[in-house]
Amino acid sequence: MKTDLLRFVSLEELSLAAAERVIEYANQAIKERGVFNVALAGGSTPRGLYDVLSSSGYQSKTDWSCWRIYFGDERLVPLTDSRSNYAMAKEHLLDNVPISGEHIYMPPVHLLDARNVAMKYERTIKGNFGNASSIPRLDLILLGLGSDGHTASLFPDMPALEVTDRLVTYSSPGVLPPPVERVTFTLPFINAARHILFLASGEDKPEAFKAAYYGTPLGLVKRVPASMVNPKDGDIRWLVTAELTT
Ligand code: 6PG
């Protein structure tokens, strides 16, 4: 597994660089397999990336009809709720690029029960990959980093981190807001990806970044989820703003 680390002076520069890489991954996948399977990240850091991809200069950089959109995690709130990762992606990307709604695969959060949502979402994903027995390989999974070392909705020392026989599982709220139930990709599904792009920024992130990237301790956390992302046949790129590494 190859890991690159790129530092940027601003979130704006990070977002521009991230957009270039996403397009690279997309066009490589489309060339090789005719489709680009990508999982979006939630939170606030990816907004800038999504805005860049939505800009006029990017409309003709890729064949959007080949994109297939997934969500690495989602909060169990209505899709119109401001805490919804889908709602953020819809505003900053999906409403602004020509991706058909039938190519956007969201967890069925309306089902409310987290176990059921996770199971149904997993069934959708498996169905899209021919219900093969092997773990589906997404071309790209975008991930963020929480100050507690979480990524997607895999929170430190929580049961979801131990799930190895599923693609999608459910998670109780972590210590960071919003305190809502979630569904999340599992580590085995994340680690099956061809490419991982971590986008991390924020004054509260340096310790979490060091723990994730260098394996240093993070308070009393026994297992730092972001440090466990380790795709066996894929690569990881970290795009961070400079305050994380000073
Ligand atoms: C979520 C996100 C989460 C996010 C991190 C970083 O649903 O909460 O997927 O994993 O990526 O919390 O969030 P920021 O980008 O807002 O710092």
mmCIF file of N, CA and C and ligand atoms in Angstrom, residues 41-46 73-75 85 143-147 150-153 155 176-178 182 199 201 204-205, ligand 1:
data_model
loop_
_atom_site.group_PDB
_atom_site.id
_atom_site.type_symbol
_atom_site.label_atom_id
_atom_site.label_comp_id
_atom_site.label_asym_id
_atom_site.label_seq_id
_atom_site.Cartn_x
_atom_site.Cartn_y
_atom_site.Cartn_z
ATOM 1 N N ALA A 41 -17.550 11.503 0.833
ATOM 2 C CA ALA A 41 -17.416 11.698 2.279
ATOM 3 C C ALA A 41 -18.372 12.808 2.714
ATOM 4 N N GLY A 42 -18.716 12.755 3.976
ATOM 5 C CA GLY A 42 -19.575 13.796 4.546
ATOM 6 C C GLY A 42 -18.738 14.817 5.288
ATOM 7 N N GLY A 43 -19.365 15.468 6.257
ATOM 8 C CA GLY A 43 -18.650 16.503 7.001
ATOM 9 C C GLY A 43 -18.531 17.776 6.164
ATOM 10 N N SER A 44 -17.612 18.650 6.590
ATOM 11 C CA SER A 44 -17.501 19.948 5.906
ATOM 12 C C SER A 44 -16.298 20.046 4.966
ATOM 13 N N THR A 45 -15.237 19.312 5.242
ATOM 14 C CA THR A 45 -14.014 19.474 4.435
ATOM 15 C C THR A 45 -14.220 19.221 2.949
ATOM 16 N N PRO A 46 -14.997 18.208 2.560
ATOM 17 C CA PRO A 46 -15.114 17.930 1.118
ATOM 18 C C PRO A 46 -15.950 18.945 0.349
ATOM 19 N N ASP A 73 -20.646 6.977 4.462
ATOM 20 C CA ASP A 73 -21.442 6.918 5.696
ATOM 21 C C ASP A 73 -22.575 7.927 5.588
ATOM 22 N N GLU A 74 -23.568 7.731 6.418
ATOM 23 C CA GLU A 74 -24.707 8.655 6.399
ATOM 24 C C GLU A 74 -25.346 8.669 7.771
ATOM 25 N N ARG A 75 -25.845 9.830 8.107
ATOM 26 C CA ARG A 75 -26.524 9.963 9.390
ATOM 27 C C ARG A 75 -27.984 9.565 9.184
ATOM 28 N N ASN A 85 -25.375 13.865 5.057
ATOM 29 C CA ASN A 85 -24.238 13.925 4.122
ATOM 30 C C ASN A 85 -24.735 13.983 2.690
ATOM 31 N N LEU A 143 -12.485 10.094 2.180
ATOM 32 C CA LEU A 143 -12.626 9.978 3.637
ATOM 33 C C LEU A 143 -12.205 11.278 4.304
ATOM 34 N N GLY A 144 -12.863 11.567 5.408
ATOM 35 C CA GLY A 144 -12.449 12.700 6.243
ATOM 36 C C GLY A 144 -11.808 12.151 7.511
ATOM 37 N N LEU A 145 -11.432 13.081 8.391
ATOM 38 C CA LEU A 145 -10.785 12.698 9.651
ATOM 39 C C LEU A 145 -11.403 13.522 10.768
ATOM 40 N N GLY A 146 -11.878 12.853 11.784
ATOM 41 C CA GLY A 146 -12.388 13.569 12.943
ATOM 42 C C GLY A 146 -11.271 13.802 13.962
ATOM 43 N N SER A 147 -11.456 14.763 14.835
ATOM 44 C CA SER A 147 -10.407 15.079 15.828
ATOM 45 C C SER A 147 -10.203 13.930 16.816
ATOM 46 N N HIS A 150 -11.705 9.405 14.121
ATOM 47 C CA HIS A 150 -12.690 8.638 13.353
ATOM 48 C C HIS A 150 -12.586 8.956 11.876
ATOM 49 N N THR A 151 -13.098 8.025 11.077
ATOM 50 C CA THR A 151 -13.263 8.285 9.654
ATOM 51 C C THR A 151 -14.531 7.578 9.204
ATOM 52 N N ALA A 152 -15.163 8.105 8.183
ATOM 53 C CA ALA A 152 -16.530 7.705 7.860
ATOM 54 C C ALA A 152 -17.308 7.801 9.174
ATOM 55 N N SER A 153 -18.060 6.760 9.535
ATOM 56 C CA SER A 153 -18.669 6.792 10.874
ATOM 57 C C SER A 153 -18.140 5.630 11.697
ATOM 58 N N PHE A 155 -16.025 5.029 14.647
ATOM 59 C CA PHE A 155 -15.545 5.799 15.792
ATOM 60 C C PHE A 155 -14.607 4.960 16.650
ATOM 61 N N LEU A 176 -18.346 12.972 18.911
ATOM 62 C CA LEU A 176 -18.433 14.248 18.184
ATOM 63 C C LEU A 176 -19.840 14.430 17.613
ATOM 64 N N PRO A 177 -20.275 15.655 17.491
ATOM 65 C CA PRO A 177 -21.623 15.887 16.934
ATOM 66 C C PRO A 177 -21.664 15.511 15.464
ATOM 67 N N PRO A 178 -22.825 15.292 14.877
ATOM 68 C CA PRO A 178 -24.128 15.285 15.514
ATOM 69 C C PRO A 178 -24.417 13.935 16.185
ATOM 70 N N ARG A 182 -25.894 6.267 12.775
ATOM 71 C CA ARG A 182 -25.342 6.330 11.425
ATOM 72 C C ARG A 182 -25.231 4.931 10.839
ATOM 73 N N LEU A 199 -9.143 13.689 3.031
ATOM 74 C CA LEU A 199 -9.093 15.157 3.023
ATOM 75 C C LEU A 199 -9.260 15.605 4.460
ATOM 76 N N SER A 201 -8.559 18.819 7.425
ATOM 77 C CA SER A 201 -8.227 20.216 7.690
ATOM 78 C C SER A 201 -8.859 20.616 9.016
ATOM 79 N N ASP A 204 -8.228 21.515 15.032
ATOM 80 C CA ASP A 204 -8.413 20.469 16.055
ATOM 81 C C ASP A 204 -7.921 19.098 15.580
ATOM 82 N N LYS A 205 -7.242 19.070 14.424
ATOM 83 C CA LYS A 205 -6.909 17.769 13.816
ATOM 84 C C LYS A 205 -5.453 17.283 13.967
HETATM 85 C C1 6PG B 1 -19.539 12.220 9.082
HETATM 86 C C2 6PG B 1 -18.342 12.290 8.191
HETATM 87 C C3 6PG B 1 -17.100 12.275 9.018
HETATM 88 C C4 6PG B 1 -16.264 13.444 8.604
HETATM 89 C C5 6PG B 1 -15.312 13.805 9.714
HETATM 90 C C6 6PG B 1 -14.567 15.102 9.377
HETATM 91 O O1 6PG B 1 -20.577 11.719 8.663
HETATM 92 O O2 6PG B 1 -19.436 12.781 10.175
HETATM 93 O O3 6PG B 1 -18.329 11.380 7.209
HETATM 94 O O4 6PG B 1 -16.359 11.099 8.951
HETATM 95 O O5 6PG B 1 -15.557 13.127 7.420
HETATM 96 O O6 6PG B 1 -16.068 13.996 10.888
HETATM 97 O O7 6PG B 1 -15.513 16.123 9.287
HETATM 98 P P1 6PG B 1 -15.058 17.594 8.837
HETATM 99 O O8 6PG B 1 -14.649 17.461 7.404
HETATM 100 O O9 6PG B 1 -16.306 18.425 9.018
HETATM 101 O O10 6PG B 1 -13.932 17.989 9.728
#
